[in-house]
Tab-separated table of C-alpha atoms in Angstrom:
chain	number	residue	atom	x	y	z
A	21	UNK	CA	-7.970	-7.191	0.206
A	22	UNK	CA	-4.914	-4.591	-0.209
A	23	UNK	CA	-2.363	-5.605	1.965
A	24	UNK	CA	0.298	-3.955	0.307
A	25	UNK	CA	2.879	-2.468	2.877
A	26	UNK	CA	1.960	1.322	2.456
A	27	UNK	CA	4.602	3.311	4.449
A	28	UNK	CA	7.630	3.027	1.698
A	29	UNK	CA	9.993	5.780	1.967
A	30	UNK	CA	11.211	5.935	-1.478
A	31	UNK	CA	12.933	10.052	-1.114
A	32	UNK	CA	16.605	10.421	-0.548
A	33	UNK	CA	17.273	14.413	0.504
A	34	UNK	CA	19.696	16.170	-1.594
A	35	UNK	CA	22.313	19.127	-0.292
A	36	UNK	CA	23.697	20.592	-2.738
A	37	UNK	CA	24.267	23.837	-1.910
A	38	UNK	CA	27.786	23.983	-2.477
A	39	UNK	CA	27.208	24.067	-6.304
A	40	UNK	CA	24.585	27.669	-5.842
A	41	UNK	CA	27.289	29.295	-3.990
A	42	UNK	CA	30.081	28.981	-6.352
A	43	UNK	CA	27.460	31.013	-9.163
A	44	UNK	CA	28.564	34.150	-7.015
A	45	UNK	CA	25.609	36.694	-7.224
A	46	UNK	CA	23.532	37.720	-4.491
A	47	UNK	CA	19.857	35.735	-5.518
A	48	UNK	CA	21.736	33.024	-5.993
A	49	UNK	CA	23.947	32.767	-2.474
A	50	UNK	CA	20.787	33.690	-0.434
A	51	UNK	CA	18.805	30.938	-2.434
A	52	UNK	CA	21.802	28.410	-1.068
A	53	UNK	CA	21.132	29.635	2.673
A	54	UNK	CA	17.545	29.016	2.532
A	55	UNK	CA	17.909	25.718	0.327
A	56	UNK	CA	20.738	24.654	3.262
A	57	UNK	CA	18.474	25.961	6.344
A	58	UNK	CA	15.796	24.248	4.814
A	59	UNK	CA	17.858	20.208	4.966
A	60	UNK	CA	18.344	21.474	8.595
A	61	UNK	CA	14.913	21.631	9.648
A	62	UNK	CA	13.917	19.119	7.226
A	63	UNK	CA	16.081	16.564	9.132
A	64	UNK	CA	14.630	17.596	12.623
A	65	UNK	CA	11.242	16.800	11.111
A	66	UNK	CA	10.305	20.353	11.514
A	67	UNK	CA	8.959	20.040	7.756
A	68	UNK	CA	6.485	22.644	7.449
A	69	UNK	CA	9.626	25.282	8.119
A	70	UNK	CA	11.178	23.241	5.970
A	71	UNK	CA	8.802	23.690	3.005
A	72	UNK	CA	8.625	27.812	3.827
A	73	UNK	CA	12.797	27.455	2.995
A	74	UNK	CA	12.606	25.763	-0.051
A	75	UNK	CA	10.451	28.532	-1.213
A	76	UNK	CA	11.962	31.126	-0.777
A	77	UNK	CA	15.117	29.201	-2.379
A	78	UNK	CA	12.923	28.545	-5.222
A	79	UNK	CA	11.535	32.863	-5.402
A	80	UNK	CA	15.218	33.730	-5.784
A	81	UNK	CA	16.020	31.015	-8.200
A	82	UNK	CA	13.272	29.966	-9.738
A	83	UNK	CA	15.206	27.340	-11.603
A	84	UNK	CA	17.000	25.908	-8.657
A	85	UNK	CA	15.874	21.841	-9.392
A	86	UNK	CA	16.899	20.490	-6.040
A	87	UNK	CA	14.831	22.961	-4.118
A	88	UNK	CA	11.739	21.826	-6.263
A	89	UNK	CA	12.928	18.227	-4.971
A	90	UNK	CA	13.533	18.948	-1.442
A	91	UNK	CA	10.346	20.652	-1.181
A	92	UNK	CA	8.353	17.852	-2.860
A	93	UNK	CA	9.472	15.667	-0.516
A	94	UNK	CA	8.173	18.038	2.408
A	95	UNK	CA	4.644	17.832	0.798
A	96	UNK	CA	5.138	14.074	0.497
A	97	UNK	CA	5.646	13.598	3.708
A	98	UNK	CA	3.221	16.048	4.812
A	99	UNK	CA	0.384	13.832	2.778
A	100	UNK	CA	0.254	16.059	-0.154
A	101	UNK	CA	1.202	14.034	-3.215
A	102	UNK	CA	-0.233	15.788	-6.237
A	103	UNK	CA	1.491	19.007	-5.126
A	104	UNK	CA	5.045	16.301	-4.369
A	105	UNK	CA	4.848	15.571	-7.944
A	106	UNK	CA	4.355	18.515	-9.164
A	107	UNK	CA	7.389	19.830	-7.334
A	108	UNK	CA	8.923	16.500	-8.652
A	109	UNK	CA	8.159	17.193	-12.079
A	110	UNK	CA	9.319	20.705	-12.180
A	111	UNK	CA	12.835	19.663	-10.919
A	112	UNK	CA	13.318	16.855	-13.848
A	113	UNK	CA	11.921	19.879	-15.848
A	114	UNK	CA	14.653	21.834	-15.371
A	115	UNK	CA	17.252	19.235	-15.041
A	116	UNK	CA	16.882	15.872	-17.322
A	117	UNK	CA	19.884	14.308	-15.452
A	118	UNK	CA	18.476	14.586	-12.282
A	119	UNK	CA	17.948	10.717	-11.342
A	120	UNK	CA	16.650	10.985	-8.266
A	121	UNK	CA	14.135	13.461	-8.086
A	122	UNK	CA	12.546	11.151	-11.435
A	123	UNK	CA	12.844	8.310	-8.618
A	124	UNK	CA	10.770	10.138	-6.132
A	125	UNK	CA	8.254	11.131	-9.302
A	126	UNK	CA	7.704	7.608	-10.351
A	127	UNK	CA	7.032	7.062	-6.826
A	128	UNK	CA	4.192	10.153	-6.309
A	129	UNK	CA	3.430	8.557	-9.642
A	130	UNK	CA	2.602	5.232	-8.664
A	131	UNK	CA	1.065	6.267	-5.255
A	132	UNK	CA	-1.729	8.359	-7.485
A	133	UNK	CA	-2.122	5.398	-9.523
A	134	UNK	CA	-0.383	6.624	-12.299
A	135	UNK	CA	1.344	3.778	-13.160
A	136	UNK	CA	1.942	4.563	-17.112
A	137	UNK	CA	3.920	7.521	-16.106
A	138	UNK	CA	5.963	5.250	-13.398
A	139	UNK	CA	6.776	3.022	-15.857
A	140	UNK	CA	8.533	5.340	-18.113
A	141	UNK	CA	10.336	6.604	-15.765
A	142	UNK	CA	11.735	3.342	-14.228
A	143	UNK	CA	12.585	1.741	-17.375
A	144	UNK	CA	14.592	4.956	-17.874
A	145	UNK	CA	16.309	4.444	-14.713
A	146	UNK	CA	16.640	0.727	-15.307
A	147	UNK	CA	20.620	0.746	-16.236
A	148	UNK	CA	21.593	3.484	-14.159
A	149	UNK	CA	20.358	2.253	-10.983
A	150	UNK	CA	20.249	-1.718	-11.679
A	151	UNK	CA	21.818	-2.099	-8.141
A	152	UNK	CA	19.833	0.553	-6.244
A	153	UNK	CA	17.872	-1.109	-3.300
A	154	UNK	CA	15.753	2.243	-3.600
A	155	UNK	CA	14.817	1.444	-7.336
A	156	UNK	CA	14.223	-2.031	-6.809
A	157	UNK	CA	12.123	-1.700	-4.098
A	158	UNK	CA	10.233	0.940	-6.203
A	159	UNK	CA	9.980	-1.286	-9.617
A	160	UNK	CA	8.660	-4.064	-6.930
A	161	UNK	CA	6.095	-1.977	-5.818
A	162	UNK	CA	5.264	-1.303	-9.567
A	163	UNK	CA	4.770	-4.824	-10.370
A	164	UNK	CA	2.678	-5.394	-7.504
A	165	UNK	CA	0.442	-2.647	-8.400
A	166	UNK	CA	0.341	-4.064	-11.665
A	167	UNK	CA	-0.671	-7.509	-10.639
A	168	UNK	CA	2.651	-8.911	-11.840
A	169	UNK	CA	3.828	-10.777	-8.650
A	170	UNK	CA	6.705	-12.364	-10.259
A	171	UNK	CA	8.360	-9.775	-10.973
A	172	UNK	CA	7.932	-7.878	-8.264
A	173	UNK	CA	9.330	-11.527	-6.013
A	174	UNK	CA	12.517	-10.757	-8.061
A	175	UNK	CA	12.757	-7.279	-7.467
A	176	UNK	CA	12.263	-7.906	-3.333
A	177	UNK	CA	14.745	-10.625	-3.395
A	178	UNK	CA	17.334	-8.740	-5.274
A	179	UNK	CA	16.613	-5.296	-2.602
A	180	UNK	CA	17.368	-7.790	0.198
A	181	UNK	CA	20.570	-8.930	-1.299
A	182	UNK	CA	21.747	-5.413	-1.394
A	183	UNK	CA	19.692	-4.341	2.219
A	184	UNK	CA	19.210	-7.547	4.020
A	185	UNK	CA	16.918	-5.403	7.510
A	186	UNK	CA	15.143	-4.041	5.302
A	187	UNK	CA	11.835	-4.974	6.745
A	188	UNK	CA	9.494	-2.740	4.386
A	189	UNK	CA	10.941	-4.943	1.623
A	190	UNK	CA	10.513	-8.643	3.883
A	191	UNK	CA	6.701	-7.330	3.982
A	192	UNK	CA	6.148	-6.127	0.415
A	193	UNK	CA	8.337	-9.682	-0.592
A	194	UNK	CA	5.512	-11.426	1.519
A	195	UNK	CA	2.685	-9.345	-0.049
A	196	UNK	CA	4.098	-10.678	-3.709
A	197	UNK	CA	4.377	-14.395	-2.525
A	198	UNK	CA	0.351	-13.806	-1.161
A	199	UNK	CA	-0.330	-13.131	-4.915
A	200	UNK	CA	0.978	-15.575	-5.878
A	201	UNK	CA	-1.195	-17.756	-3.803
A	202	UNK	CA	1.531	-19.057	-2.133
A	203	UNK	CA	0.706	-18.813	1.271
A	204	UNK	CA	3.430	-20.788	3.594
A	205	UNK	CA	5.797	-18.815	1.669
A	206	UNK	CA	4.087	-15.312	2.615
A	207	UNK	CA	3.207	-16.527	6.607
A	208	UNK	CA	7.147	-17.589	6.852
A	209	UNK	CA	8.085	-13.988	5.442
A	210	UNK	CA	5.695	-11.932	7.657
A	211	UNK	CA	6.341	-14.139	10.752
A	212	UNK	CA	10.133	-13.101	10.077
A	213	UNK	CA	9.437	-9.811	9.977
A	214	UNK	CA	7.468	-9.277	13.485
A	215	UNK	CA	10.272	-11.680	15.301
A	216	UNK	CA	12.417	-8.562	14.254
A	217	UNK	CA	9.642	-5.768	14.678
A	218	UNK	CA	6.520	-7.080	17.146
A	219	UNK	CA	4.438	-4.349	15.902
A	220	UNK	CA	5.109	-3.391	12.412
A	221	UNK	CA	1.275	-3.386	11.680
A	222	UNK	CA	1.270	-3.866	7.956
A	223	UNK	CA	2.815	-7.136	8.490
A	224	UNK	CA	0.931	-7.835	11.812
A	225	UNK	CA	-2.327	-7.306	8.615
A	226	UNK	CA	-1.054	-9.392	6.197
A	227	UNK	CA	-0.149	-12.328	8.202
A	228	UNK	CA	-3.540	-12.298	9.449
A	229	UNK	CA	-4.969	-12.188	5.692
A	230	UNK	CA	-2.905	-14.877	5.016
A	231	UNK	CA	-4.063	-17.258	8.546
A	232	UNK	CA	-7.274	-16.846	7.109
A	233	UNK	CA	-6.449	-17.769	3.314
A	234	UNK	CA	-4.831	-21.012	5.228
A	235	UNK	CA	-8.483	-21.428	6.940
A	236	UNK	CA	-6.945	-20.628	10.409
A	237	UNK	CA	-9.422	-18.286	11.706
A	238	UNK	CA	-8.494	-18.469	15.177
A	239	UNK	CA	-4.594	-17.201	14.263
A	240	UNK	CA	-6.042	-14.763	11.543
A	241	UNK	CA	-8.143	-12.833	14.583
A	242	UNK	CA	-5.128	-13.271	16.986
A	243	UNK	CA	-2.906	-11.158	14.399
A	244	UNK	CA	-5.482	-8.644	13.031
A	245	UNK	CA	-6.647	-7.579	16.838
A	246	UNK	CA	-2.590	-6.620	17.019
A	247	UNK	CA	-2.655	-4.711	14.016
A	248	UNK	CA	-5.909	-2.706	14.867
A	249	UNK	CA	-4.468	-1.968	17.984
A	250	UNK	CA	-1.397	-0.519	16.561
A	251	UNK	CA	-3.714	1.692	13.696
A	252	UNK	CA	-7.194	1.843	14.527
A	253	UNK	CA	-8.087	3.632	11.677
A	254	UNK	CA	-6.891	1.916	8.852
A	255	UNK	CA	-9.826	0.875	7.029
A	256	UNK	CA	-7.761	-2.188	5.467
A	257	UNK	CA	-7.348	-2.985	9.433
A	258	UNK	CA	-10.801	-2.655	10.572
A	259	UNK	CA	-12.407	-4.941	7.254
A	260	UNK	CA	-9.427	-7.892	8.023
A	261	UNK	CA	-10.735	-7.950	12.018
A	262	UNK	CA	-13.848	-7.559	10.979
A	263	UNK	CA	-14.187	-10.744	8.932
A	264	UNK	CA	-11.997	-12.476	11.285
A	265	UNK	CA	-14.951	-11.532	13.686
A	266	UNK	CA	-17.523	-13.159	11.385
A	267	UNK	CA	-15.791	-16.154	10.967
A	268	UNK	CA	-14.979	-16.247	14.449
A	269	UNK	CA	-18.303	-16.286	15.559
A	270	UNK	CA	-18.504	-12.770	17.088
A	271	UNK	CA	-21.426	-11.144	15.075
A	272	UNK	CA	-21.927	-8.487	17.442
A	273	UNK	CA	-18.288	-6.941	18.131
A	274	UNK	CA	-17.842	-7.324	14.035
A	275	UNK	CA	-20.582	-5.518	13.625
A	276	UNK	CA	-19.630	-2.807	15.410
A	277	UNK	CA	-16.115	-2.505	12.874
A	278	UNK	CA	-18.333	-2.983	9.869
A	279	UNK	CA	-20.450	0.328	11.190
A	280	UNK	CA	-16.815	2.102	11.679
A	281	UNK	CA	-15.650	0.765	8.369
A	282	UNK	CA	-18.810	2.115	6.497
A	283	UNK	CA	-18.655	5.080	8.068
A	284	UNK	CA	-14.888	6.010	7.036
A	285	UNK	CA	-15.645	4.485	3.167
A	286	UNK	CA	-19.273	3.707	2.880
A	287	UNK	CA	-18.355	2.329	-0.845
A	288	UNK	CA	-15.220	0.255	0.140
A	289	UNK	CA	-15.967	-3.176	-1.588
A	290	UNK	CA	-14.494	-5.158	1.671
A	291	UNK	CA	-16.876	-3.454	4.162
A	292	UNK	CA	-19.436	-3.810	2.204
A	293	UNK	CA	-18.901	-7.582	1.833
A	294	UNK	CA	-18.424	-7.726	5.260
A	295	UNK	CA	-22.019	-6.263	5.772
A	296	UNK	CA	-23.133	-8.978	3.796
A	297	UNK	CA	-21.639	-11.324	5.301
A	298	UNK	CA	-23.475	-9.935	8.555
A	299	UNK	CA	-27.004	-10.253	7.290
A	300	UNK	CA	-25.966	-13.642	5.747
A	301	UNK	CA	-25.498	-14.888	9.153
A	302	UNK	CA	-28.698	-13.464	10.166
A	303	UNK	CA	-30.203	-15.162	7.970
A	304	UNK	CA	-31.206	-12.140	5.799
A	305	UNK	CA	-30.192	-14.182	2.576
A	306	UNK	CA	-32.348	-11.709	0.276
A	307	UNK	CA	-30.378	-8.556	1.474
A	308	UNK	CA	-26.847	-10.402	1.687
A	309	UNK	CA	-27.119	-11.680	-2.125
A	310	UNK	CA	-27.924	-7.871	-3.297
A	311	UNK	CA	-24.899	-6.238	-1.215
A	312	UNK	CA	-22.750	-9.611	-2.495
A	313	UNK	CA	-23.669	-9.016	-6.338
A	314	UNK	CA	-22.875	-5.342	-6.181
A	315	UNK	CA	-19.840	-6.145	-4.747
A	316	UNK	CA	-19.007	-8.633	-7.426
A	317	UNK	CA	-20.306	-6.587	-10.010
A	318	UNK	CA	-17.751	-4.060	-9.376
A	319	UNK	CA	-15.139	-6.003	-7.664
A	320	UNK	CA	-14.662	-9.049	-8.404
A	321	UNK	CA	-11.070	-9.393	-7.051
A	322	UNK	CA	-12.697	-9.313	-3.510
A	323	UNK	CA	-11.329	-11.974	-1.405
A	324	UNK	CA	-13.731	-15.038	-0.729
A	325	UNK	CA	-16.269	-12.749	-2.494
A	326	UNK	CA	-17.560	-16.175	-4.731
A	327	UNK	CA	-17.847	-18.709	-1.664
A	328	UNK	CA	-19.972	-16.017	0.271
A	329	UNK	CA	-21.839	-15.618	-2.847
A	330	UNK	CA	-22.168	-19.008	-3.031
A	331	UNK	CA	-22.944	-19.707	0.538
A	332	UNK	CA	-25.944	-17.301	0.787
A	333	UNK	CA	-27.260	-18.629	-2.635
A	334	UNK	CA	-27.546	-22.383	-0.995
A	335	UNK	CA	-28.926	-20.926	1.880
A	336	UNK	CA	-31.621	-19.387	-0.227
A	337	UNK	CA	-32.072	-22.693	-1.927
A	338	UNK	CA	-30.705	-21.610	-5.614
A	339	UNK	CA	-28.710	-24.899	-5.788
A	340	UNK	CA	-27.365	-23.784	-9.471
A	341	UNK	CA	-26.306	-20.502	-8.493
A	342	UNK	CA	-24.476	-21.457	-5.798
A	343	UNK	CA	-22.433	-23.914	-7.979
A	344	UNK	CA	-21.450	-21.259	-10.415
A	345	UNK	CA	-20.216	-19.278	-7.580
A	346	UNK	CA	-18.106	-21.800	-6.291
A	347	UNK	CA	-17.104	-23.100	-9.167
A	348	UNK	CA	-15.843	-19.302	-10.177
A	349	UNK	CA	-13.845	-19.040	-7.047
A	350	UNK	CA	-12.241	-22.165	-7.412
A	351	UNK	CA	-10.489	-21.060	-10.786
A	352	UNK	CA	-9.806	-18.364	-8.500
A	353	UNK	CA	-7.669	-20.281	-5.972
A	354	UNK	CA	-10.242	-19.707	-3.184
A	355	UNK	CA	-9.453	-23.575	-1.462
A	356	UNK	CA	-13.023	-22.819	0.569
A	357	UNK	CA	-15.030	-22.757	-3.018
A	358	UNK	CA	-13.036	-25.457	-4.011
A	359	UNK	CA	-13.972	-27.688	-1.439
A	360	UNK	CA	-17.686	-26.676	-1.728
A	361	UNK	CA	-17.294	-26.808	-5.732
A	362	UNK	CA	-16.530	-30.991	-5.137
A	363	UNK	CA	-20.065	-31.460	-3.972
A	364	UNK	CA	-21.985	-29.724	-7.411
C-alpha cells in the first residue's frame, strides 16, 4: 500500500520587496505593499487574504516573479496544486534564476505525478543546491515515487546529516528502507520517530504496514487503530486497519471500514482487496477470486495480493493455481507466499 509520508512542506516564502521599491514608480511601490502585506498574513495562516495580496501585486506588475511564487504557495497550501504550479511556472517564466520557486514546481510537479517534469528540474538544481536539506528531501521523494529506493535511502540519510529532527525525513527514510524489503530497518526508523512525536500518523501507518509485513498482526492493529484515530479519513488509514481487522479475526468491525473505504474510493485497489478478503473468509471463494483477479489485473503491486490469491484458489480446490500464485509472490518478497510456495 502507499505509505509514503504525504504532508512534506517543500515551499520556503520569499520577501523581497525591498528590490520593487527601489524601481521608484507608483505600480510598482503599491505592488511591494501588497506583495509585503501579503507575507504578513501569509505567516498568520490567514492565506486566503494572503492570496487576494499577491494579486493585486501581480495586476500592478504583472511580471513581479515572487508574487507568482508567494501566491502559488497559498494555493498549495490551500489544496490547489494545478493552479500552485501554474503560479510556479509563471514565476520561473519570468525569471530563469529563480531557484526556488523551480524547487516548489518540481514539487507541485511530482505531487500531480508529473515526475518527467520533476526530474528536469532537480537535475538542474543538482549543483546549486547539493547541500540543501529542502532539495534532498525533494529528490528523495522523487526516487521513491519512482520506485528507486536506493536512492532515495541516500538522499534521506544525507537530509538528516544536514537536519537531524527532521521527522518528515526519519518517516520518508523508513518508507525507502520498507521498499527495500527491509523491514527491521523501517520498524527501528518509524519506532524512532513516534518516541519523538506519539502521534505523527503517517508513521503511526507505516509501522503498522510494516508489523504486518513481519507477520505481527497483533502489533500491526495496535499501531493502525492509533493512526485512524488521529485521521479517520485517510483512505490509506482505513484499508491498513482494515486488513489488520481481517487478519485479526474481527470480520465484522473490518467490514464496517471496508464499506467506509469503498464508499470514499469505490475503485481503490486496497479496499477492494480487502473486500475480497471479506468474502474469502466467508467462504464466498467464487466472488473473492473475481474481486482478487481484477485487482491483480490492474494492480499487481498490491501488498499480499498473490498469497490471498492463492489462499482462496486452495480453498476452491484449484491446487495449480494456487501454486502459481504463491510462487509469484514469493519472487515478490511476500515471506507468507513463500512459506506456502515450500509445500507445491
Amino acid at each position: 500500500m502507499n505509505i509514503i509520508e504525504k504532508s512534506f512542506k517543500m515551499a520556503s516564502f520569499m520577501v523581497l520587496a525591498s528590490i520593487i521599491l527601489a524601481c521608484g514608480n507608483k505600480n510598482k511601490t503599491e505592488a511591494a505593499e501588497f506583495f509585503e502585506r501579503g507575507n504578513f498574513h501569509f505567516k498568520k495562516n490567514e492565506t486566503e487574504r494572503a492570496m487576494e495580496l499577491f494579486t493585486e501585486a501581480i495586476e500592478k506588475v504583472p511580471d513581479f516573479a515572487d508574487a507568482y511564487n508567494n501566491r502559488g504557495l497559498c494555493f498549495e497550501k490551500l489544496g490547489n496544486i494545478d493552479k500552485a504550479r501554474n503560479d510556479y511556472r509563471k514565476a520561473v517564466e519570468l525569471d530563469d534564476s529563480f531557484g526556488q520557486a523551480k524547487l516548489n514546481l518540481a514539487h507541485a510537479s511530482l505531487l500531480l505525478g508529473e515526475n518527467k517534469t520533476c526530474e528536469n528540474l532537480l537535475n538542474q538544481l543538482a549543483e546549486a543546491y547539493a547541500d540543501s536539506a529542502q532539495f534532498l528531501d525533494l529528490r528523495g521523494k522523487f526516487y521513491l515515487q519512482t520506485f528507486n529506493p536506493s536512492n532515495a535511502v541516500a538522499d534521506f540519510e544525507r537530509s538528516l546529516n544536514i537536519a537531524p529532527s527532521n521527522l518528515e525525513t526519519k518517516t520518508n527514510l523508513g518508507y525507502a528502507f520498507y521498499l527495500q524489503n527491509n523491514y527491521e530497518e523501517a520498524k527501528e526508523m518509524f519506532l524512532s520517530v513516534i518516541s519523538e512525536k506519539s502521534n505523527f500518523a503517517f508513521a503511526l501507518n507505516n509501522l503498522s504496514a510494516t508489523y504486518a509485513q513481519l507477520g505481527e498482526w497483533n502489533e500491526a492493529l495496535i499501531y493502525s487503530q492509533k493512526a485512524i484515530k488521529e485521521q479517520p479519513n485517510e483512505i490509506t488509514f482505513i484499508n491498513t486497519h482494515a486488513l489488520n481487522l481481517l487478519e485479526n479475526g474481527d470480520s465484522k468491525q473490518a467490514s464496517e471500514y471496508i464499506e467506509q473505504a469503498l464508499k470514499l474510493f469505490p475503485e481503490n485497489p486496497y479496499a477492494l482487496r480487502n473486500s475480497a478478503v471479506l468474502k474469502m473468509k466467508n467462504e464466498e471463494n467464487s466472488a473473492a477470486i473475481k474481486i482478487f483477479n481484477k485487482v491483480e489485473e490492474s494492480n499487481p503491486e498490491v501488498e499480499f495480493i498473490y498469497f490471498y490469491i492463492g489462499k482462496a484458489q486452495q480453498a476452491a480446490g484449484n491446487t495449480p493455481a494456487a501454486c502459481k500464485a504463491f510462487k509469484r509472490g514469493s519472487l515478490l518478497g511476500d515471506a507468507r507466499s513463500k512459506k506456502e510456495s515450500e509445500n507445491c
